Amino acid sequence: MTLLINAYSTLAAPPPPEFARAPANRRDRSDPELVPHLQGFVGYVLGTVEQGMDARTFAVIRHLQRVQTHYSFEVEDDAFDALTAWGQAANAICFLPDGSVRDAAGNVLVSRGEPPVEADAALPYPADARERKARSERALRALGAQPPAHLPPVLGEGEVRLRGSEESMRRMLALCAVAVRAESLHSQPLSTQEIAAKLGPGVAALSPAERDFIDAQAPDEEAWADQGWRYESAALLQWALGLREALPEPTATCDAADVARVAIAEADEARIAQARLRPTAELLDALDAIYRRHWLVRQARLDEREPPIGLHPSVVYERHYALNWLLRFDEQDWDEVGTPT
């Protein structure tokens, strides 16, 4: 028997399915039709939900949103074991002609009722992502917190589509520009022109919402408060760019004056051109750590109690926001970045 397989890998460079009956059809994010196809596939998966979203279906959707490579190929019966091994190495899930979505071992993750979903079906995660999750959990337990085991790993290195160093530097400068503007509103408001004199490349890189805020004569209080916290996002990006040596526990606010000083010192084109990000593994370590801390903060709020281990909710949020932008969470622009936990 020959079976048609559509396989969806979250890796940018998965191994080719050399066991396929014929050379596989392959496309990646450079194909403009892949993202609309994945969006349609997400809609199909949502259509299987009858009584509210369950954790497994949500995980399938998150996998599809991260897919970087799509293969289509036929496989013979005697190659199923090779398919399983390849699917694990490629961090792939498969869509079969019977309408089911399956893990690498062929267990049913999602279906329209037949074949039935199988309890032992499992979403794939890269080995380095699983190891990172385990390290983060151990570190939190050592601090006295109890991270929930059900939270999935974050990205593995092979799944990352990182922002560029220069783009990250300009974003850091833009964050400082709006934070300086927000701070100045407490005493002597600084104009856009005055801020541009010190942080010109940052003003040029403002997002639409940031531009509206910095140009407003009297911004609304919510925008004022939100942009005032951007020192924390800027501090995170300064660390990511190697402009700060350490990333302390998110239990206290940063030194805003120092963050601004560092930004002003970097606000010229020569310095921007020299920008370099930390190794991807370090950035992912920070993302996994803050992701689990953010869950703890949100759960504490739901439980109407103080966050554990002294976590500062706003600092945690800003770091998570900045890291999700840096690591292209759902490819969202700055104003639209999500921080789901």
PDB file of C-alpha atoms in Angstrom, residues 87-336:
ATOM      1  CA  GLY A  87       9.283  12.677  11.688  1.00  0.00           C
ATOM      2  CA  GLN A  88      10.983  12.798  15.068  1.00  0.00           C
ATOM      3  CA  ALA A  89      14.206  14.162  13.582  1.00  0.00           C
ATOM      4  CA  ALA A  90      12.286  16.725  11.509  1.00  0.00           C
ATOM      5  CA  ASN A  91      10.041  17.752  14.410  1.00  0.00           C
ATOM      6  CA  ALA A  92       7.081  17.140  12.131  1.00  0.00           C
ATOM      7  CA  ILE A  93       3.424  16.253  12.355  1.00  0.00           C
ATOM      8  CA  CYS A  94       1.612  14.616   9.444  1.00  0.00           C
ATOM      9  CA  PHE A  95      -1.720  15.007   7.676  1.00  0.00           C
ATOM     10  CA  LEU A  96      -3.145  11.831   6.153  1.00  0.00           C
ATOM     11  CA  PRO A  97      -5.826  11.280   3.496  1.00  0.00           C
ATOM     12  CA  ASP A  98      -8.318  10.118   6.149  1.00  0.00           C
ATOM     13  CA  GLY A  99      -8.371  13.705   7.476  1.00  0.00           C
ATOM     14  CA  SER A 100      -6.362  12.970  10.606  1.00  0.00           C
ATOM     15  CA  VAL A 101      -3.383  14.868  11.986  1.00  0.00           C
ATOM     16  CA  ARG A 102      -0.837  12.478  13.473  1.00  0.00           C
ATOM     17  CA  ASP A 103       2.412  12.475  15.389  1.00  0.00           C
ATOM     18  CA  ALA A 104       5.570  10.907  13.981  1.00  0.00           C
ATOM     19  CA  ALA A 105       4.593   7.477  15.315  1.00  0.00           C
ATOM     20  CA  GLY A 106       1.238   7.612  13.540  1.00  0.00           C
ATOM     21  CA  ASN A 107      -0.878   8.294  16.632  1.00  0.00           C
ATOM     22  CA  VAL A 108      -3.923  10.504  16.017  1.00  0.00           C
ATOM     23  CA  LEU A 109      -3.655  14.019  17.435  1.00  0.00           C
ATOM     24  CA  VAL A 110      -6.684  15.564  15.715  1.00  0.00           C
ATOM     25  CA  SER A 111      -9.537  14.155  13.664  1.00  0.00           C
ATOM     26  CA  ARG A 112     -13.166  14.782  12.785  1.00  0.00           C
ATOM     27  CA  GLY A 113     -14.242  11.820  14.898  1.00  0.00           C
ATOM     28  CA  GLU A 114     -12.825   8.966  12.840  1.00  0.00           C
ATOM     29  CA  PRO A 115     -10.240   7.727  13.364  1.00  0.00           C
ATOM     30  CA  PRO A 116     -10.518   8.562  17.050  1.00  0.00           C
ATOM     31  CA  VAL A 117      -7.944  10.699  18.828  1.00  0.00           C
ATOM     32  CA  GLU A 118      -5.423   8.542  20.684  1.00  0.00           C
ATOM     33  CA  ALA A 119      -4.403   9.235  24.261  1.00  0.00           C
ATOM     34  CA  ASP A 120      -0.735   8.500  23.666  1.00  0.00           C
ATOM     35  CA  ALA A 121      -0.386  10.875  20.707  1.00  0.00           C
ATOM     36  CA  ALA A 122       2.228  13.512  21.471  1.00  0.00           C
ATOM     37  CA  LEU A 123       3.376  16.770  19.896  1.00  0.00           C
ATOM     38  CA  PRO A 124       7.038  16.807  18.897  1.00  0.00           C
ATOM     39  CA  TYR A 125       9.509  19.247  20.420  1.00  0.00           C
ATOM     40  CA  PRO A 126      13.215  19.512  19.586  1.00  0.00           C
ATOM     41  CA  ALA A 127      15.560  17.880  22.079  1.00  0.00           C
ATOM     42  CA  ASP A 128      17.257  21.153  23.000  1.00  0.00           C
ATOM     43  CA  ALA A 129      13.864  22.737  23.716  1.00  0.00           C
ATOM     44  CA  ARG A 130      12.896  19.871  26.036  1.00  0.00           C
ATOM     45  CA  GLU A 131      16.232  20.122  27.824  1.00  0.00           C
ATOM     46  CA  ARG A 132      15.827  23.887  28.192  1.00  0.00           C
ATOM     47  CA  LYS A 133      12.385  23.425  29.753  1.00  0.00           C
ATOM     48  CA  ALA A 134      13.823  20.948  32.272  1.00  0.00           C
ATOM     49  CA  ARG A 135      16.628  23.361  33.232  1.00  0.00           C
ATOM     50  CA  SER A 136      14.177  26.234  33.682  1.00  0.00           C
ATOM     51  CA  GLU A 137      11.943  24.124  35.883  1.00  0.00           C
ATOM     52  CA  ARG A 138      14.868  23.025  38.049  1.00  0.00           C
ATOM     53  CA  ALA A 139      16.017  26.633  38.441  1.00  0.00           C
ATOM     54  CA  LEU A 140      12.551  27.768  39.502  1.00  0.00           C
ATOM     55  CA  ARG A 141      12.190  24.953  42.024  1.00  0.00           C
ATOM     56  CA  ALA A 142      15.587  25.892  43.478  1.00  0.00           C
ATOM     57  CA  LEU A 143      14.237  29.421  43.998  1.00  0.00           C
ATOM     58  CA  GLY A 144      11.143  28.071  45.769  1.00  0.00           C
ATOM     59  CA  ALA A 145       8.594  28.258  42.948  1.00  0.00           C
ATOM     60  CA  GLN A 146       6.549  25.387  41.538  1.00  0.00           C
ATOM     61  CA  PRO A 147       6.385  25.603  37.733  1.00  0.00           C
ATOM     62  CA  PRO A 148       3.567  23.559  36.174  1.00  0.00           C
ATOM     63  CA  ALA A 149       4.713  20.504  34.249  1.00  0.00           C
ATOM     64  CA  HIS A 150       2.065  20.936  31.550  1.00  0.00           C
ATOM     65  CA  LEU A 151       3.623  24.064  30.036  1.00  0.00           C
ATOM     66  CA  PRO A 152       5.343  23.098  26.769  1.00  0.00           C
ATOM     67  CA  PRO A 153       8.918  23.914  25.806  1.00  0.00           C
ATOM     68  CA  VAL A 154       9.614  27.084  23.881  1.00  0.00           C
ATOM     69  CA  LEU A 155      11.448  27.049  20.558  1.00  0.00           C
ATOM     70  CA  GLY A 156      14.480  24.960  19.735  1.00  0.00           C
ATOM     71  CA  GLU A 157      17.425  26.528  17.943  1.00  0.00           C
ATOM     72  CA  GLY A 158      16.451  24.918  14.639  1.00  0.00           C
ATOM     73  CA  GLU A 159      13.025  26.588  14.780  1.00  0.00           C
ATOM     74  CA  VAL A 160      14.216  30.156  15.324  1.00  0.00           C
ATOM     75  CA  ARG A 161      13.753  32.986  12.830  1.00  0.00           C
ATOM     76  CA  LEU A 162      15.654  35.661  14.728  1.00  0.00           C
ATOM     77  CA  ARG A 163      15.385  39.399  14.123  1.00  0.00           C
ATOM     78  CA  GLY A 164      18.484  41.021  12.703  1.00  0.00           C
ATOM     79  CA  SER A 165      21.033  42.750  14.928  1.00  0.00           C
ATOM     80  CA  GLU A 166      20.538  46.174  13.348  1.00  0.00           C
ATOM     81  CA  GLU A 167      16.743  45.876  13.524  1.00  0.00           C
ATOM     82  CA  SER A 168      17.047  44.907  17.183  1.00  0.00           C
ATOM     83  CA  MET A 169      19.293  47.872  17.936  1.00  0.00           C
ATOM     84  CA  ARG A 170      16.870  50.294  16.286  1.00  0.00           C
ATOM     85  CA  ARG A 171      13.984  48.762  18.213  1.00  0.00           C
ATOM     86  CA  MET A 172      15.894  49.197  21.487  1.00  0.00           C
ATOM     87  CA  LEU A 173      16.493  52.853  20.641  1.00  0.00           C
ATOM     88  CA  ALA A 174      12.820  53.363  19.754  1.00  0.00           C
ATOM     89  CA  LEU A 175      11.776  51.865  23.091  1.00  0.00           C
ATOM     90  CA  CYS A 176      14.083  54.266  24.907  1.00  0.00           C
ATOM     91  CA  ALA A 177      12.687  57.176  22.922  1.00  0.00           C
ATOM     92  CA  VAL A 178       9.102  56.531  24.013  1.00  0.00           C
ATOM     93  CA  ALA A 179      10.137  55.710  27.573  1.00  0.00           C
ATOM     94  CA  VAL A 180      12.054  59.001  27.822  1.00  0.00           C
ATOM     95  CA  ARG A 181       9.032  60.849  26.460  1.00  0.00           C
ATOM     96  CA  ALA A 182       6.736  59.147  28.999  1.00  0.00           C
ATOM     97  CA  GLU A 183       9.089  59.949  31.862  1.00  0.00           C
ATOM     98  CA  SER A 184       9.364  63.590  30.817  1.00  0.00           C
ATOM     99  CA  LEU A 185       5.584  64.018  31.003  1.00  0.00           C
ATOM    100  CA  HIS A 186       5.837  63.866  34.785  1.00  0.00           C
ATOM    101  CA  SER A 187       7.776  67.141  34.894  1.00  0.00           C
ATOM    102  CA  GLN A 188       9.029  68.945  31.779  1.00  0.00           C
ATOM    103  CA  PRO A 189       7.682  67.298  28.603  1.00  0.00           C
ATOM    104  CA  LEU A 190      10.257  66.729  25.883  1.00  0.00           C
ATOM    105  CA  SER A 191       9.237  67.240  22.265  1.00  0.00           C
ATOM    106  CA  THR A 192       9.824  64.696  19.510  1.00  0.00           C
ATOM    107  CA  GLN A 193      12.562  66.968  18.149  1.00  0.00           C
ATOM    108  CA  GLU A 194      14.338  67.142  21.504  1.00  0.00           C
ATOM    109  CA  ILE A 195      14.266  63.367  21.859  1.00  0.00           C
ATOM    110  CA  ALA A 196      15.434  62.906  18.262  1.00  0.00           C
ATOM    111  CA  ALA A 197      18.481  65.054  19.012  1.00  0.00           C
ATOM    112  CA  LYS A 198      19.726  62.273  21.328  1.00  0.00           C
ATOM    113  CA  LEU A 199      17.959  59.187  19.945  1.00  0.00           C
ATOM    114  CA  GLY A 200      17.486  60.010  16.273  1.00  0.00           C
ATOM    115  CA  PRO A 201      17.653  56.453  14.851  1.00  0.00           C
ATOM    116  CA  GLY A 202      15.182  55.363  17.520  1.00  0.00           C
ATOM    117  CA  VAL A 203      12.677  58.065  16.606  1.00  0.00           C
ATOM    118  CA  ALA A 204      13.030  57.037  12.965  1.00  0.00           C
ATOM    119  CA  ALA A 205      12.225  53.414  13.950  1.00  0.00           C
ATOM    120  CA  LEU A 206       9.059  54.128  15.962  1.00  0.00           C
ATOM    121  CA  SER A 207       6.079  51.841  15.427  1.00  0.00           C
ATOM    122  CA  PRO A 208       2.732  53.435  14.473  1.00  0.00           C
ATOM    123  CA  ALA A 209       1.458  53.341  18.068  1.00  0.00           C
ATOM    124  CA  GLU A 210       4.736  54.732  19.365  1.00  0.00           C
ATOM    125  CA  ARG A 211       4.659  57.540  16.806  1.00  0.00           C
ATOM    126  CA  ASP A 212       1.132  58.462  17.877  1.00  0.00           C
ATOM    127  CA  PHE A 213       2.233  58.548  21.504  1.00  0.00           C
ATOM    128  CA  ILE A 214       5.422  60.528  21.090  1.00  0.00           C
ATOM    129  CA  ASP A 215       3.762  63.161  18.879  1.00  0.00           C
ATOM    130  CA  ALA A 216       0.654  63.595  21.059  1.00  0.00           C
ATOM    131  CA  GLN A 217       0.453  66.818  23.040  1.00  0.00           C
ATOM    132  CA  ALA A 218      -1.538  65.087  25.779  1.00  0.00           C
ATOM    133  CA  PRO A 219      -1.424  61.299  25.405  1.00  0.00           C
ATOM    134  CA  ASP A 220      -4.062  59.286  27.221  1.00  0.00           C
ATOM    135  CA  GLU A 221      -3.074  57.860  30.583  1.00  0.00           C
ATOM    136  CA  GLU A 222      -3.095  54.238  29.456  1.00  0.00           C
ATOM    137  CA  ALA A 223      -0.640  54.904  26.625  1.00  0.00           C
ATOM    138  CA  TRP A 224       1.458  57.039  28.953  1.00  0.00           C
ATOM    139  CA  ALA A 225       1.690  54.225  31.502  1.00  0.00           C
ATOM    140  CA  ASP A 226       2.358  51.550  28.884  1.00  0.00           C
ATOM    141  CA  GLN A 227       5.167  53.464  27.194  1.00  0.00           C
ATOM    142  CA  GLY A 228       6.728  54.359  30.521  1.00  0.00           C
ATOM    143  CA  TRP A 229       7.393  50.675  31.146  1.00  0.00           C
ATOM    144  CA  ARG A 230       9.346  50.345  27.883  1.00  0.00           C
ATOM    145  CA  TYR A 231      12.596  50.961  29.746  1.00  0.00           C
ATOM    146  CA  GLU A 232      12.247  47.325  30.820  1.00  0.00           C
ATOM    147  CA  SER A 233      11.880  46.067  27.233  1.00  0.00           C
ATOM    148  CA  ALA A 234      14.812  48.245  26.210  1.00  0.00           C
ATOM    149  CA  ALA A 235      16.943  46.841  29.037  1.00  0.00           C
ATOM    150  CA  LEU A 236      16.157  43.322  27.837  1.00  0.00           C
ATOM    151  CA  LEU A 237      17.208  44.164  24.286  1.00  0.00           C
ATOM    152  CA  GLN A 238      20.370  45.834  25.568  1.00  0.00           C
ATOM    153  CA  TRP A 239      21.227  42.554  27.271  1.00  0.00           C
ATOM    154  CA  ALA A 240      20.370  40.619  24.089  1.00  0.00           C
ATOM    155  CA  LEU A 241      22.703  42.913  22.144  1.00  0.00           C
ATOM    156  CA  GLY A 242      25.533  42.375  24.592  1.00  0.00           C
ATOM    157  CA  LEU A 243      25.330  45.912  25.968  1.00  0.00           C
ATOM    158  CA  ARG A 244      24.632  44.524  29.444  1.00  0.00           C
ATOM    159  CA  GLU A 245      26.494  41.606  30.944  1.00  0.00           C
ATOM    160  CA  ALA A 246      23.803  40.168  33.195  1.00  0.00           C
ATOM    161  CA  LEU A 247      20.062  39.596  33.077  1.00  0.00           C
ATOM    162  CA  PRO A 248      18.976  39.638  36.726  1.00  0.00           C
ATOM    163  CA  GLU A 249      15.879  37.967  38.082  1.00  0.00           C
ATOM    164  CA  PRO A 250      12.805  40.047  37.138  1.00  0.00           C
ATOM    165  CA  THR A 251      12.091  41.067  40.721  1.00  0.00           C
ATOM    166  CA  ALA A 252      12.905  44.798  40.552  1.00  0.00           C
ATOM    167  CA  THR A 253      12.750  47.572  37.985  1.00  0.00           C
ATOM    168  CA  CYS A 254      15.800  48.463  35.949  1.00  0.00           C
ATOM    169  CA  ASP A 255      17.890  51.610  36.340  1.00  0.00           C
ATOM    170  CA  ALA A 256      16.048  53.762  33.807  1.00  0.00           C
ATOM    171  CA  ALA A 257      18.727  56.466  33.738  1.00  0.00           C
ATOM    172  CA  ASP A 258      21.390  53.896  32.933  1.00  0.00           C
ATOM    173  CA  VAL A 259      19.242  52.299  30.215  1.00  0.00           C
ATOM    174  CA  ALA A 260      18.801  55.734  28.626  1.00  0.00           C
ATOM    175  CA  ARG A 261      22.525  56.499  28.930  1.00  0.00           C
ATOM    176  CA  VAL A 262      23.470  53.261  27.159  1.00  0.00           C
ATOM    177  CA  ALA A 263      20.918  53.933  24.417  1.00  0.00           C
ATOM    178  CA  ILE A 264      22.184  57.458  23.776  1.00  0.00           C
ATOM    179  CA  ALA A 265      25.752  56.144  23.520  1.00  0.00           C
ATOM    180  CA  GLU A 266      24.640  53.630  20.860  1.00  0.00           C
ATOM    181  CA  ALA A 267      22.418  56.005  18.859  1.00  0.00           C
ATOM    182  CA  ASP A 268      24.535  56.470  15.772  1.00  0.00           C
ATOM    183  CA  GLU A 269      24.710  54.569  12.502  1.00  0.00           C
ATOM    184  CA  ALA A 270      28.254  53.309  13.042  1.00  0.00           C
ATOM    185  CA  ARG A 271      27.327  51.707  16.365  1.00  0.00           C
ATOM    186  CA  ILE A 272      24.133  50.280  14.888  1.00  0.00           C
ATOM    187  CA  ALA A 273      26.091  48.681  12.039  1.00  0.00           C
ATOM    188  CA  GLN A 274      28.357  46.994  14.597  1.00  0.00           C
ATOM    189  CA  ALA A 275      25.473  45.510  16.604  1.00  0.00           C
ATOM    190  CA  ARG A 276      25.617  41.794  17.375  1.00  0.00           C
ATOM    191  CA  LEU A 277      23.116  39.623  19.213  1.00  0.00           C
ATOM    192  CA  ARG A 278      24.007  37.035  21.832  1.00  0.00           C
ATOM    193  CA  PRO A 279      24.057  33.383  20.752  1.00  0.00           C
ATOM    194  CA  THR A 280      20.590  32.047  19.980  1.00  0.00           C
ATOM    195  CA  ALA A 281      20.822  29.457  22.767  1.00  0.00           C
ATOM    196  CA  GLU A 282      21.216  32.226  25.367  1.00  0.00           C
ATOM    197  CA  LEU A 283      18.210  34.089  23.991  1.00  0.00           C
ATOM    198  CA  LEU A 284      16.123  30.919  24.111  1.00  0.00           C
ATOM    199  CA  ASP A 285      17.213  30.247  27.687  1.00  0.00           C
ATOM    200  CA  ALA A 286      15.943  33.704  28.600  1.00  0.00           C
ATOM    201  CA  LEU A 287      12.672  33.141  26.739  1.00  0.00           C
ATOM    202  CA  ASP A 288      11.966  29.810  28.415  1.00  0.00           C
ATOM    203  CA  ALA A 289      12.761  31.263  31.836  1.00  0.00           C
ATOM    204  CA  ILE A 290      10.508  34.297  31.422  1.00  0.00           C
ATOM    205  CA  TYR A 291       7.691  32.277  29.833  1.00  0.00           C
ATOM    206  CA  ARG A 292       7.393  30.098  32.943  1.00  0.00           C
ATOM    207  CA  ARG A 293       7.713  33.095  35.267  1.00  0.00           C
ATOM    208  CA  HIS A 294       4.967  34.877  33.365  1.00  0.00           C
ATOM    209  CA  TRP A 295       2.646  31.903  33.889  1.00  0.00           C
ATOM    210  CA  LEU A 296       3.400  32.036  37.618  1.00  0.00           C
ATOM    211  CA  VAL A 297       2.606  35.763  37.712  1.00  0.00           C
ATOM    212  CA  ARG A 298      -0.686  35.332  35.882  1.00  0.00           C
ATOM    213  CA  GLN A 299      -1.733  32.363  37.994  1.00  0.00           C
ATOM    214  CA  ALA A 300      -0.985  34.339  41.142  1.00  0.00           C
ATOM    215  CA  ARG A 301      -3.246  37.128  39.922  1.00  0.00           C
ATOM    216  CA  LEU A 302      -6.040  34.638  39.243  1.00  0.00           C
ATOM    217  CA  ASP A 303      -5.540  33.225  42.729  1.00  0.00           C
ATOM    218  CA  GLU A 304      -5.562  36.770  44.185  1.00  0.00           C
ATOM    219  CA  ARG A 305      -2.168  36.376  45.823  1.00  0.00           C
ATOM    220  CA  GLU A 306       1.273  37.917  45.472  1.00  0.00           C
ATOM    221  CA  PRO A 307       3.534  36.543  42.720  1.00  0.00           C
ATOM    222  CA  PRO A 308       5.992  33.933  43.970  1.00  0.00           C
ATOM    223  CA  ILE A 309       9.741  34.489  44.503  1.00  0.00           C
ATOM    224  CA  GLY A 310       9.295  38.268  44.362  1.00  0.00           C
ATOM    225  CA  LEU A 311       8.487  38.416  40.649  1.00  0.00           C
ATOM    226  CA  HIS A 312       7.575  41.902  39.409  1.00  0.00           C
ATOM    227  CA  PRO A 313       4.589  41.522  37.041  1.00  0.00           C
ATOM    228  CA  SER A 314       5.387  44.496  34.798  1.00  0.00           C
ATOM    229  CA  VAL A 315       9.061  43.610  34.476  1.00  0.00           C
ATOM    230  CA  VAL A 316       8.154  40.014  33.605  1.00  0.00           C
ATOM    231  CA  TYR A 317       5.626  41.175  30.999  1.00  0.00           C
ATOM    232  CA  GLU A 318       8.011  43.603  29.291  1.00  0.00           C
ATOM    233  CA  ARG A 319      10.781  41.022  29.061  1.00  0.00           C
ATOM    234  CA  HIS A 320       8.422  38.404  27.645  1.00  0.00           C
ATOM    235  CA  TYR A 321       7.066  40.932  25.142  1.00  0.00           C
ATOM    236  CA  ALA A 322      10.545  41.959  23.942  1.00  0.00           C
ATOM    237  CA  LEU A 323      11.788  38.372  23.649  1.00  0.00           C
ATOM    238  CA  ASN A 324       8.698  37.284  21.723  1.00  0.00           C
ATOM    239  CA  TRP A 325       9.317  40.137  19.286  1.00  0.00           C
ATOM    240  CA  LEU A 326      13.020  39.277  18.997  1.00  0.00           C
ATOM    241  CA  LEU A 327      12.257  35.598  18.317  1.00  0.00           C
ATOM    242  CA  ARG A 328       9.391  36.440  15.925  1.00  0.00           C
ATOM    243  CA  PHE A 329       6.460  35.036  17.893  1.00  0.00           C
ATOM    244  CA  ASP A 330       3.767  34.567  15.219  1.00  0.00           C
ATOM    245  CA  GLU A 331       5.740  37.039  13.041  1.00  0.00           C
ATOM    246  CA  GLN A 332       3.976  39.897  14.823  1.00  0.00           C
ATOM    247  CA  ASP A 333       5.034  43.543  14.486  1.00  0.00           C
ATOM    248  CA  TRP A 334       5.950  45.378  17.677  1.00  0.00           C
ATOM    249  CA  ASP A 335       2.521  46.865  18.347  1.00  0.00           C
ATOM    250  CA  GLU A 336       0.838  43.463  17.986  1.00  0.00           C
TER     251      GLU A 336
END
